[in-house]
Tab-separated table of C-alpha atoms and ligand atoms in Angstrom:
chain	number	residue	atom	x	y	z
A	1	MET	CA	-5.608	-44.770	-55.362
A	2	PHE	CA	-7.886	-46.181	-52.518
A	3	GLN	CA	-11.567	-44.934	-52.223
A	4	LYS	CA	-12.214	-45.542	-48.907
A	5	ILE	CA	-10.079	-46.204	-45.835
A	6	LEU	CA	-10.716	-47.397	-42.171
A	7	ILE	CA	-9.004	-45.671	-39.445
A	8	ALA	CA	-8.217	-48.376	-36.736
A	9	ASN	CA	-7.383	-45.742	-34.157
A	10	ARG	CA	-8.372	-42.670	-32.022
A	11	GLY	CA	-7.195	-39.518	-30.909
A	12	GLU	CA	-5.078	-37.119	-32.487
A	13	ILE	CA	-3.245	-39.554	-34.663
A	14	ALA	CA	-6.805	-41.027	-36.069
A	15	LEU	CA	-7.610	-37.266	-36.926
A	16	ARG	CA	-4.113	-36.767	-38.464
A	17	ILE	CA	-5.073	-39.688	-40.813
A	18	LEU	CA	-8.043	-38.384	-41.387
A	19	ARG	CA	-6.961	-35.216	-42.574
A	20	ALA	CA	-4.679	-36.572	-44.951
A	21	CYS	CA	-7.299	-38.807	-46.339
A	22	ARG	CA	-9.536	-35.577	-46.952
A	23	GLU	CA	-6.735	-33.954	-48.596
A	24	MET	CA	-6.216	-37.171	-51.098
A	25	ASN	CA	-10.470	-37.316	-51.824
A	26	ILE	CA	-10.364	-40.735	-50.202
A	27	LYS	CA	-13.203	-41.458	-48.268
A	28	THR	CA	-13.015	-42.482	-44.245
A	29	VAL	CA	-14.424	-44.966	-41.865
A	30	ALA	CA	-13.796	-44.155	-38.081
A	31	VAL	CA	-14.222	-46.915	-35.509
A	32	HIS	CA	-14.606	-46.187	-32.023
A	33	SER	CA	-15.328	-47.600	-28.663
A	34	GLU	CA	-18.435	-46.392	-26.647
A	35	ALA	CA	-16.100	-44.067	-24.672
A	36	ASP	CA	-15.337	-42.077	-28.059
A	37	SER	CA	-18.598	-41.411	-29.905
A	38	ASP	CA	-18.163	-37.879	-29.364
A	39	ALA	CA	-14.630	-37.677	-30.429
A	40	MET	CA	-13.117	-35.388	-33.169
A	41	HIS	CA	-12.089	-37.895	-35.583
A	42	VAL	CA	-15.821	-39.861	-35.222
A	43	ARG	CA	-17.379	-36.681	-36.062
A	44	LEU	CA	-15.333	-35.616	-39.165
A	45	ALA	CA	-15.366	-39.055	-40.638
A	46	ASP	CA	-17.596	-39.761	-43.638
A	47	GLU	CA	-18.910	-43.201	-41.806
A	48	SER	CA	-18.485	-44.349	-38.443
A	49	VAL	CA	-18.786	-47.645	-36.606
A	50	CYS	CA	-18.996	-48.340	-32.928
A	51	ILE	CA	-16.632	-51.095	-32.198
A	52	GLY	CA	-17.240	-51.962	-28.643
A	53	PRO	CA	-16.998	-50.812	-25.030
A	54	ALA	CA	-14.373	-48.753	-23.913
A	55	PRO	CA	-11.606	-50.905	-22.496
A	56	SER	CA	-8.949	-51.269	-25.638
A	57	LYS	CA	-9.034	-55.016	-25.748
A	58	ASP	CA	-12.725	-54.804	-26.521
A	59	SER	CA	-12.412	-52.404	-29.287
A	60	TYR	CA	-9.450	-50.865	-30.365
A	61	LEU	CA	-7.428	-54.041	-30.095
A	62	ASN	CA	-10.366	-56.150	-31.380
A	63	MET	CA	-9.404	-57.365	-34.410
A	64	TYR	CA	-12.830	-59.111	-35.390
A	65	ALA	CA	-15.022	-56.146	-34.886
A	66	ILE	CA	-12.464	-54.119	-36.845
A	67	ILE	CA	-12.552	-56.335	-39.833
A	68	SER	CA	-16.461	-56.542	-39.629
A	69	ALA	CA	-16.525	-53.283	-39.788
A	70	ALA	CA	-14.192	-52.683	-42.677
A	71	GLU	CA	-16.332	-55.249	-44.414
A	72	VAL	CA	-19.709	-53.625	-43.564
A	73	CYS	CA	-18.138	-50.475	-44.905
A	74	SER	CA	-16.497	-51.542	-48.136
A	75	VAL	CA	-13.178	-50.063	-47.614
A	76	ASP	CA	-10.008	-50.830	-49.640
A	77	ALA	CA	-7.506	-50.248	-46.723
A	78	ILE	CA	-7.042	-50.171	-43.139
A	79	HIS	CA	-4.900	-47.476	-41.338
A	80	PRO	CA	-4.056	-48.819	-38.206
A	81	GLY	CA	-1.911	-45.455	-36.908
A	82	VAL	CA	0.563	-45.707	-33.903
A	83	GLY	CA	0.168	-48.252	-30.911
A	84	PHE	CA	-2.829	-50.649	-31.091
A	85	LEU	CA	-2.704	-52.955	-33.675
A	86	SER	CA	0.000	-50.926	-35.568
A	87	GLU	CA	2.869	-53.509	-35.013
A	88	ASN	CA	0.562	-56.677	-34.920
A	89	ALA	CA	1.651	-58.762	-37.928
A	90	SER	CA	-1.450	-61.309	-37.328
A	91	PHE	CA	-3.552	-58.138	-37.913
A	92	ALA	CA	-1.856	-57.174	-41.076
A	93	GLU	CA	-2.333	-60.925	-42.176
A	94	ILE	CA	-6.039	-60.784	-41.343
A	95	VAL	CA	-6.403	-57.671	-43.330
A	96	GLU	CA	-4.670	-59.194	-46.408
A	97	ASP	CA	-6.693	-62.144	-46.017
A	98	HIS	CA	-9.964	-60.275	-46.542
A	99	LYS	CA	-8.597	-58.770	-49.542
A	100	MET	CA	-7.869	-55.194	-48.116
A	101	VAL	CA	-4.553	-53.524	-47.814
A	102	PHE	CA	-2.999	-53.140	-44.600
A	103	ILE	CA	-1.162	-49.314	-44.565
A	104	GLY	CA	2.204	-50.482	-43.503
A	105	PRO	CA	4.833	-53.119	-44.114
A	106	THR	CA	4.532	-56.817	-44.790
A	107	PRO	CA	3.517	-59.108	-41.828
A	108	GLU	CA	6.829	-60.688	-42.442
A	109	HIS	CA	8.737	-57.224	-41.626
A	110	ILE	CA	6.448	-56.580	-38.773
A	111	ARG	CA	7.261	-59.919	-37.249
A	112	LEU	CA	11.086	-59.744	-37.882
A	113	MET	CA	11.556	-56.242	-36.171
A	114	GLY	CA	8.447	-56.786	-33.461
A	115	ASP	CA	10.947	-59.407	-31.561
A	116	LYS	CA	13.865	-57.161	-30.416
A	117	ILE	CA	16.378	-60.215	-30.402
A	118	THR	CA	15.580	-61.465	-34.232
A	119	ALA	CA	15.548	-57.246	-34.916
A	120	LYS	CA	18.851	-56.800	-33.528
A	121	GLU	CA	20.506	-60.108	-35.489
A	122	THR	CA	18.940	-58.539	-38.572
A	123	ALA	CA	20.555	-55.095	-37.950
A	124	LEU	CA	23.923	-56.617	-37.572
A	125	GLU	CA	23.526	-58.656	-40.879
A	126	LEU	CA	22.372	-55.508	-42.304
A	127	GLY	CA	25.802	-53.698	-41.211
A	128	ILE	CA	24.215	-51.762	-38.629
A	129	PRO	CA	26.236	-51.258	-35.372
A	130	VAL	CA	24.484	-52.814	-32.274
A	131	ILE	CA	24.775	-52.354	-28.225
A	132	PRO	CA	27.272	-54.986	-27.252
A	133	GLY	CA	25.137	-57.575	-25.447
A	134	SER	CA	24.176	-61.295	-24.956
A	135	ASP	CA	24.228	-63.484	-27.980
A	136	GLY	CA	20.084	-63.647	-28.344
A	137	ALA	CA	17.969	-64.834	-25.226
A	138	LEU	CA	19.334	-65.578	-21.901
A	139	ASP	CA	18.869	-68.899	-20.472
A	140	PRO	CA	18.000	-69.302	-16.851
A	141	GLU	CA	20.453	-72.405	-16.683
A	142	GLU	CA	23.380	-70.467	-17.881
A	143	ASP	CA	25.723	-68.042	-15.584
A	144	ILE	CA	24.094	-64.678	-16.270
A	145	ASP	CA	26.714	-62.842	-14.135
A	146	ALA	CA	29.496	-64.516	-16.142
A	147	ILE	CA	27.651	-62.960	-19.369
A	148	ALA	CA	27.248	-59.415	-17.590
A	149	GLY	CA	30.950	-59.620	-16.613
A	150	ARG	CA	31.872	-60.112	-20.214
A	151	ILE	CA	29.837	-57.420	-21.434
A	152	GLY	CA	30.694	-55.208	-18.520
A	153	TYR	CA	28.785	-53.842	-15.671
A	154	PRO	CA	26.389	-51.837	-15.581
A	155	VAL	CA	23.995	-53.934	-18.165
A	156	LEU	CA	20.290	-53.616	-19.167
A	157	ILE	CA	17.955	-56.630	-19.142
A	158	LYS	CA	15.406	-56.290	-21.856
A	159	ALA	CA	12.324	-57.942	-22.823
A	160	ALA	CA	12.469	-59.334	-26.194
A	161	SER	CA	9.057	-58.330	-27.095
A	162	GLY	CA	9.103	-55.218	-24.792
A	163	GLY	CA	7.850	-51.610	-25.394
A	164	GLY	CA	6.987	-48.787	-23.885
A	165	GLY	CA	9.973	-49.358	-21.432
A	166	LYS	CA	8.340	-52.324	-19.729
A	167	GLY	CA	10.100	-55.397	-18.981
A	168	MET	CA	13.516	-53.474	-18.635
A	169	LYS	CA	15.830	-53.534	-15.698
A	170	VAL	CA	19.624	-52.235	-14.716
A	171	ALA	CA	21.862	-54.119	-13.033
A	172	ARG	CA	25.035	-52.262	-11.726
A	173	SER	CA	27.105	-55.012	-10.026
A	174	THR	CA	26.871	-58.632	-9.336
A	175	ALA	CA	24.853	-58.218	-6.397
A	176	GLU	CA	21.963	-56.836	-8.425
A	177	ILE	CA	22.081	-59.078	-11.441
A	178	GLU	CA	19.859	-61.966	-10.306
A	179	GLU	CA	17.234	-59.468	-9.017
A	180	ALA	CA	17.131	-57.614	-12.345
A	181	PHE	CA	17.081	-60.679	-14.429
A	182	ARG	CA	14.102	-62.010	-12.352
A	183	LEU	CA	12.240	-58.882	-11.985
A	184	ALA	CA	12.717	-58.111	-15.993
A	185	ARG	CA	11.324	-61.750	-16.797
A	186	ALA	CA	8.281	-61.666	-14.562
A	187	GLU	CA	7.549	-58.023	-16.128
A	188	ALA	CA	8.334	-59.204	-19.438
A	189	LYS	CA	5.583	-62.154	-19.001
A	190	ALA	CA	2.975	-59.885	-17.180
A	191	CYS	CA	3.129	-57.299	-19.912
A	192	PHE	CA	3.605	-59.181	-23.052
A	193	GLY	CA	3.155	-62.862	-22.443
A	194	ASN	CA	6.746	-63.758	-23.329
A	195	ASP	CA	9.465	-64.090	-20.666
A	196	GLU	CA	12.121	-63.959	-23.070
A	197	VAL	CA	14.733	-61.412	-22.128
A	198	TYR	CA	18.220	-60.482	-23.350
A	199	MET	CA	21.163	-58.359	-21.988
A	200	GLU	CA	23.013	-55.378	-23.229
A	201	LYS	CA	25.645	-52.862	-21.828
A	202	TYR	CA	23.587	-49.920	-20.161
A	203	LEU	CA	24.787	-46.784	-21.652
A	204	SER	CA	25.458	-44.053	-18.841
A	205	HIS	CA	24.829	-40.651	-21.164
A	206	PRO	CA	23.243	-41.719	-24.734
A	207	ARG	CA	21.003	-39.613	-26.648
A	208	HIS	CA	17.986	-41.324	-28.370
A	209	ILE	CA	18.597	-40.623	-32.154
A	210	GLU	CA	16.118	-42.014	-34.781
A	211	ILE	CA	16.211	-42.001	-38.710
A	212	GLN	CA	12.815	-41.671	-40.529
A	213	VAL	CA	12.660	-43.886	-43.657
A	214	ILE	CA	10.402	-44.435	-46.187
A	215	ALA	CA	10.308	-47.006	-49.190
A	216	ASP	CA	7.987	-47.943	-52.092
A	217	SER	CA	7.424	-51.104	-53.477
A	218	HIS	CA	9.694	-50.344	-56.258
A	219	GLY	CA	12.874	-50.405	-54.565
A	220	ASN	CA	13.017	-46.472	-53.964
A	221	VAL	CA	14.428	-45.661	-50.333
A	222	ALA	CA	14.828	-42.499	-48.906
A	223	HIS	CA	15.748	-41.215	-45.228
A	224	LEU	CA	14.249	-37.921	-43.830
A	225	GLY	CA	17.095	-37.307	-41.502
A	226	GLU	CA	16.925	-37.698	-37.383
A	227	ARG	CA	14.700	-36.849	-34.720
A	228	ASP	CA	16.330	-36.449	-31.085
A	229	CYS	CA	14.026	-37.883	-28.781
A	230	SER	CA	16.386	-37.814	-25.758
A	231	LEU	CA	13.843	-35.904	-23.483
A	232	GLN	CA	11.974	-38.700	-21.725
A	233	ARG	CA	10.416	-39.887	-18.707
A	234	ARG	CA	10.132	-43.445	-17.716
A	235	HIS	CA	11.417	-43.992	-21.357
A	236	GLN	CA	8.527	-42.009	-22.675
A	237	LYS	CA	9.225	-39.210	-25.200
A	238	ILE	CA	8.252	-35.612	-24.018
A	239	TRP	CA	9.902	-33.087	-26.234
A	240	GLU	CA	11.261	-33.971	-29.645
A	241	GLU	CA	13.624	-32.143	-31.967
A	242	ALA	CA	14.461	-32.271	-35.581
A	243	PRO	CA	17.497	-32.054	-36.354
A	244	SER	CA	19.319	-33.124	-33.643
A	245	PRO	CA	21.278	-30.380	-31.793
A	246	SER	CA	24.335	-33.051	-31.422
A	247	ILE	CA	24.735	-33.948	-35.122
A	248	SER	CA	26.716	-32.526	-37.786
A	249	PRO	CA	25.548	-32.564	-41.638
A	250	GLU	CA	28.377	-35.210	-42.170
A	251	VAL	CA	27.168	-37.705	-39.560
A	252	ARG	CA	23.679	-37.143	-40.754
A	253	ALA	CA	24.522	-37.850	-44.266
A	254	LYS	CA	26.639	-41.001	-43.275
A	255	LEU	CA	24.071	-42.307	-41.003
A	256	GLY	CA	21.549	-42.017	-43.249
A	257	ASN	CA	23.350	-43.716	-46.110
A	258	VAL	CA	23.915	-46.919	-43.751
A	259	VAL	CA	20.273	-46.830	-42.869
A	260	THR	CA	19.025	-46.272	-46.062
A	261	LYS	CA	21.263	-49.247	-47.647
A	262	ALA	CA	20.267	-51.642	-44.731
A	263	VAL	CA	16.218	-50.734	-45.506
A	264	LYS	CA	17.037	-51.569	-49.345
A	265	LYS	CA	18.630	-54.689	-48.665
A	266	LEU	CA	15.673	-55.761	-46.202
A	267	GLY	CA	13.283	-55.019	-48.995
A	268	TYR	CA	11.037	-52.875	-46.766
A	269	ARG	CA	8.105	-50.929	-47.727
A	270	GLY	CA	6.286	-48.063	-46.076
A	271	VAL	CA	7.455	-45.861	-43.221
A	272	GLY	CA	9.692	-47.127	-40.660
A	273	THR	CA	12.136	-45.411	-37.920
A	274	ILE	CA	15.282	-46.964	-36.792
A	275	GLU	CA	16.134	-45.744	-33.413
A	276	PHE	CA	19.655	-45.771	-32.058
A	277	LEU	CA	21.542	-44.771	-28.874
A	278	TYR	CA	24.394	-42.064	-29.401
A	279	GLU	CA	27.222	-42.053	-27.066
A	280	ASP	CA	30.679	-40.427	-27.605
A	281	GLY	CA	30.480	-40.554	-31.235
A	282	GLU	CA	29.263	-44.086	-31.771
A	283	PHE	CA	25.679	-45.090	-32.848
A	284	TYR	CA	24.237	-48.182	-31.664
A	285	PHE	CA	20.984	-49.755	-33.156
A	286	MET	CA	18.074	-50.329	-30.339
A	287	GLU	CA	15.005	-51.131	-32.752
A	288	MET	CA	12.974	-50.583	-35.763
A	289	ASN	CA	9.427	-49.383	-35.427
A	290	THR	CA	7.496	-50.509	-38.590
A	291	ARG	CA	4.860	-47.727	-38.481
A	292	LEU	CA	4.137	-43.997	-38.416
A	293	GLN	CA	5.549	-42.453	-35.079
A	294	VAL	CA	3.924	-39.956	-32.513
A	295	GLU	CA	6.638	-37.572	-33.229
A	296	HIS	CA	6.450	-37.387	-37.276
A	297	PRO	CA	5.475	-33.954	-37.555
A	298	ILE	CA	8.995	-32.623	-36.925
A	299	THR	CA	10.243	-34.383	-39.685
A	300	GLU	CA	7.396	-33.117	-41.901
A	301	MET	CA	7.952	-29.464	-40.837
A	302	ILE	CA	11.799	-29.633	-41.896
A	303	THR	CA	11.400	-31.726	-44.809
A	304	GLY	CA	7.957	-30.235	-46.520
A	305	ILE	CA	6.890	-33.938	-46.899
A	306	ASP	CA	3.529	-34.979	-45.771
A	307	LEU	CA	4.569	-38.463	-44.580
A	308	VAL	CA	0.961	-39.713	-43.957
A	309	ARG	CA	0.269	-38.800	-47.681
A	310	GLU	CA	3.429	-40.606	-48.844
A	311	GLN	CA	2.901	-43.549	-46.578
A	312	ILE	CA	-0.846	-43.937	-47.999
A	313	ARG	CA	0.916	-43.674	-51.340
A	314	VAL	CA	3.386	-46.425	-51.161
A	315	ALA	CA	0.786	-48.813	-49.787
A	316	ALA	CA	-1.621	-48.115	-52.886
A	317	GLY	CA	1.595	-49.126	-54.740
A	318	LEU	CA	2.679	-45.911	-56.038
A	319	SER	CA	6.499	-44.637	-56.321
A	320	LEU	CA	7.704	-42.043	-53.879
A	321	SER	CA	6.859	-38.799	-55.147
A	322	PHE	CA	10.723	-37.637	-54.483
A	323	ARG	CA	13.877	-38.658	-54.530
A	324	GLN	CA	16.763	-38.455	-51.905
A	325	ALA	CA	18.285	-35.758	-53.490
A	326	ASP	CA	15.245	-33.826	-53.441
A	327	ILE	CA	15.009	-33.633	-49.868
A	328	ALA	CA	16.269	-30.320	-48.166
A	329	PHE	CA	16.294	-30.087	-44.310
A	330	LYS	CA	14.986	-26.577	-43.725
A	331	GLY	CA	15.190	-24.621	-40.352
A	332	HIS	CA	14.271	-26.455	-36.781
A	333	ALA	CA	11.357	-28.020	-35.472
A	334	ILE	CA	10.245	-29.221	-31.798
A	335	GLU	CA	7.302	-31.322	-30.777
A	336	CYS	CA	5.927	-30.811	-26.943
A	337	ARG	CA	3.950	-33.616	-26.036
A	338	ILE	CA	0.947	-32.090	-24.144
A	339	ASN	CA	-0.426	-34.971	-21.943
A	340	ALA	CA	-3.317	-34.837	-19.670
A	341	GLU	CA	-1.186	-35.395	-16.819
A	342	ASP	CA	-0.033	-33.438	-13.836
A	343	SER	CA	2.779	-31.232	-14.418
A	344	GLU	CA	4.344	-32.116	-11.029
A	345	SER	CA	3.323	-35.927	-10.005
A	346	PHE	CA	2.640	-36.959	-13.612
A	347	MET	CA	-0.844	-38.405	-12.293
A	348	PRO	CA	-3.272	-38.752	-15.070
A	349	SER	CA	-5.955	-36.258	-15.373
A	350	PRO	CA	-8.939	-37.421	-17.497
A	351	GLY	CA	-12.106	-34.984	-17.390
A	352	LYS	CA	-14.040	-32.461	-19.362
A	353	ILE	CA	-12.270	-29.740	-21.140
A	354	LYS	CA	-13.720	-26.351	-19.884
A	355	ASP	CA	-11.937	-23.708	-21.927
A	356	TYR	CA	-9.902	-24.524	-24.698
A	357	LEU	CA	-7.780	-21.866	-26.971
A	358	THR	CA	-4.915	-23.297	-29.116
A	359	PRO	CA	-1.913	-21.055	-30.226
A	360	GLY	CA	-1.715	-20.247	-33.609
A	361	GLY	CA	0.468	-17.723	-36.111
A	362	TYR	CA	3.632	-18.214	-37.971
A	363	GLY	CA	5.431	-21.801	-37.598
A	364	VAL	CA	3.000	-23.348	-35.389
A	365	ARG	CA	1.090	-26.489	-35.568
A	366	VAL	CA	-1.306	-28.108	-33.143
A	367	ASP	CA	-2.070	-31.799	-33.792
A	368	SER	CA	-5.057	-32.241	-31.244
A	369	HIS	CA	-8.463	-33.857	-31.370
A	370	MET	CA	-9.711	-31.823	-28.476
A	371	TYR	CA	-12.105	-29.188	-28.225
A	372	GLN	CA	-14.350	-27.050	-25.657
A	373	GLY	CA	-16.443	-29.599	-23.726
A	374	TYR	CA	-14.279	-32.341	-24.842
A	375	GLN	CA	-14.344	-35.567	-22.276
A	376	ILE	CA	-11.205	-36.948	-21.902
A	377	PRO	CA	-11.621	-40.689	-21.369
A	378	SER	CA	-9.726	-42.347	-18.521
A	379	HIS	CA	-9.226	-45.636	-20.440
A	380	TYR	CA	-6.493	-44.740	-22.926
A	381	ASP	CA	-3.073	-43.066	-23.315
A	382	SER	CA	-2.957	-39.732	-21.868
A	383	LEU	CA	-1.415	-37.867	-24.899
A	384	VAL	CA	-4.035	-35.267	-26.016
A	385	SER	CA	-1.852	-32.859	-28.086
A	386	LYS	CA	1.274	-32.253	-29.883
A	387	LEU	CA	2.040	-28.590	-30.253
A	388	ILE	CA	4.709	-28.359	-33.167
A	389	VAL	CA	6.955	-25.322	-33.904
A	390	HIS	CA	9.218	-24.723	-36.692
A	391	GLY	CA	11.553	-21.823	-37.139
A	392	ASP	CA	14.736	-21.084	-39.465
A	393	THR	CA	17.273	-21.728	-36.435
A	394	ARG	CA	17.075	-23.574	-33.102
A	395	GLU	CA	17.124	-20.689	-31.233
A	396	GLU	CA	13.968	-19.060	-33.221
A	397	CYS	CA	12.429	-22.519	-32.568
A	398	ILE	CA	12.638	-22.372	-29.147
A	399	GLN	CA	11.428	-18.891	-28.752
A	400	ARG	CA	8.432	-19.506	-30.842
A	401	ALA	CA	7.781	-22.471	-28.647
A	402	ARG	CA	7.753	-20.441	-25.584
A	403	ARG	CA	5.569	-18.025	-27.279
A	404	ALA	CA	3.045	-20.650	-28.362
A	405	LEU	CA	3.142	-22.696	-24.975
A	406	HIS	CA	2.125	-19.221	-23.414
A	407	GLU	CA	-0.874	-18.798	-25.706
A	408	TYR	CA	-2.099	-22.319	-25.235
A	409	VAL	CA	-4.858	-22.355	-22.809
A	410	ILE	CA	-6.414	-25.797	-21.818
A	411	THR	CA	-8.457	-25.654	-18.208
A	412	GLY	CA	-10.616	-28.316	-16.910
A	413	VAL	CA	-7.957	-30.961	-16.561
A	414	ASN	CA	-4.210	-30.667	-15.871
A	415	THR	CA	-1.672	-30.951	-18.771
A	416	LEU	CA	2.264	-31.021	-19.336
A	417	LEU	CA	1.872	-27.305	-20.469
A	418	PRO	CA	3.477	-25.907	-17.272
A	419	LEU	CA	6.339	-28.605	-17.393
A	420	HIS	CA	6.969	-27.628	-21.343
A	421	ARG	CA	7.104	-24.033	-20.343
A	422	ASP	CA	9.674	-24.789	-17.731
A	423	LEU	CA	11.724	-26.841	-20.078
A	424	ALA	CA	11.935	-24.037	-22.662
A	425	GLU	CA	13.303	-21.839	-20.260
A	426	THR	CA	16.057	-24.164	-18.755
A	427	ALA	CA	19.697	-23.565	-19.796
A	428	ASP	CA	20.381	-27.295	-20.742
A	429	VAL	CA	17.417	-27.471	-23.021
A	430	ILE	CA	18.280	-24.096	-24.543
A	431	LYS	CA	21.619	-25.271	-25.204
A	432	GLY	CA	20.750	-28.828	-26.746
A	433	ASP	CA	23.046	-30.145	-23.765
A	434	TYR	CA	20.699	-33.360	-22.756
A	435	ASP	CA	21.011	-37.118	-22.686
A	436	ILE	CA	18.236	-39.798	-22.424
A	437	HIS	CA	18.756	-39.525	-18.357
A	438	TRP	CA	18.551	-35.534	-18.034
A	439	LEU	CA	15.012	-34.992	-17.557
A	440	GLU	CA	14.648	-37.508	-14.730
A	441	ARG	CA	17.755	-35.899	-13.241
A	442	TRP	CA	16.194	-32.547	-13.616
A	443	LEU	CA	12.589	-33.514	-12.006
A	444	ALA	CA	14.328	-35.163	-9.197
A	445	SER	CA	16.360	-31.966	-8.450
A	446	ARG	CA	13.285	-29.842	-8.781
A	447	HIS	CA	11.567	-32.168	-6.119
A	448	GLN	CA	14.361	-31.622	-3.930
A	449	GLU	CA	14.533	-28.101	-4.319
A	450	GLU	CA	10.981	-27.864	-3.090
A	451	ALA	CA	11.516	-29.970	-0.204
A	452	ALA	CA	14.487	-27.978	0.891
B	501	ADP	P1	10.786	-49.194	-26.209
B	501	ADP	O1	10.271	-50.220	-27.177
B	501	ADP	O2	10.128	-49.227	-25.019
B	501	ADP	O3	11.032	-48.054	-26.965
B	501	ADP	P2	13.336	-49.468	-26.365
B	501	ADP	O4	14.630	-50.780	-26.330
B	501	ADP	O5	13.707	-48.599	-27.520
B	501	ADP	O6	12.027	-49.655	-25.824
B	501	ADP	O7	14.270	-48.713	-24.978
B	501	ADP	C1	13.399	-47.540	-24.479
B	501	ADP	C2	14.252	-46.742	-23.705
B	501	ADP	O8	15.284	-47.067	-23.063
B	501	ADP	C3	15.330	-46.025	-24.801
B	501	ADP	O9	14.673	-45.092	-25.540
B	501	ADP	C4	16.458	-45.647	-24.073
B	501	ADP	O10	15.998	-44.305	-23.257
B	501	ADP	C5	16.568	-46.697	-22.829
B	501	ADP	N1	17.245	-47.572	-23.285
B	501	ADP	C6	17.138	-48.600	-24.122
B	501	ADP	N2	18.378	-49.583	-23.996
B	501	ADP	C7	19.241	-48.986	-23.498
B	501	ADP	C8	20.790	-49.250	-23.229
B	501	ADP	N3	21.557	-50.284	-23.587
B	501	ADP	N4	21.178	-48.416	-22.528
B	501	ADP	C9	20.636	-47.219	-21.842
B	501	ADP	N5	19.394	-46.705	-22.123
B	501	ADP	C10	18.573	-47.754	-22.783
């Protein structure tokens, strides 16, 4: 097993990884920007190294500063966390070139799945159903409208190297297609430095269902069931559940089987998530994330498996500590993402935390790096806490979510706590009756009611 791991990340996820390391008796090195010297993961790590100024590109994305810190501290492995360099194949290669272990899949697999076009082609080859769309990238010389006509309007133009909902444009008719194509390309170029885009059928009422997988380097693969991440705003997940309220045990087993077989055939190692859109009983592959996901705790709550510990174990070359047949799904879990944002306007709200009181009790887990007096920097993602609740049934879980959201006190900055309190009282959410467009529709109708 590794003696020392460098955590190339910040915030709640850095703390999550640090906690797993400590329980495994592995020493930790925290790297941090100048804006994060007082961060919780820095305070709790065995060693820490400042790797640069506040902007991410100068610190958390600065590969050379991170590698230097790793060398100076003589670590065996680097955990990239989520976001930042976690899906950067070149970084994984550089880590390996320096004779350290990248805690993740091989650079080849990261590259393959990082490009959405090759990912989709690979999924098809592996027998996973995909969303009907263009054959690969769209050529500006082609008749884009004819392709859209063949697929059938409405269509979605998506960036090949997209992420976070950037570089995606819907076209509902011939009149909109040229503009959507132009805008998607421009946004893709600006955000990812690659203007390659492709086309997909735009699904009108799908749910976002993703399957968690884990594989070791000895050919063992297991799936840990699904997460339903349909409650989204601007393609950003807000509230996640496991299991999905819309999937039967039979469908779960069938989809899990397809995914497990595909991952085995791919020769994949590490944790991964295959994201699907699910509409009218059909599943369509969207992408594979070759890293840990923010919402991994809900899977941990219903399986009793510590995903970060398993991830570190398989990276160290050990076998999975369980088999598919050992996994028994228990109860229901919900994660509420608490962003430091205004619940009405979604304006980011960095600043100093005045009062801080976390909920506790049976079935409640808070993954957060916040503390009283903590200064939330303005430079990074606004996710500051994840409230995770577990219950024997979905009903009990929602009731527990209400109770925990009621107890949670964060003052000094605005957060999404009020939004989550409202969601937990809303009929469609209680029934589990929502698709990926539901939250935006609900927010819009709320604004209209207020205006009237
Ligand atoms: P990202 O890398 O940003 O997660 P995805 O391709 O996974 O990009 O898409 C993000 C979100 O966009 C999805 O969760 C879903 O809400 C929406 N989306 C993607 N493809 C489609 C589609 N073909 N039809 C409808 N919505 C889609």
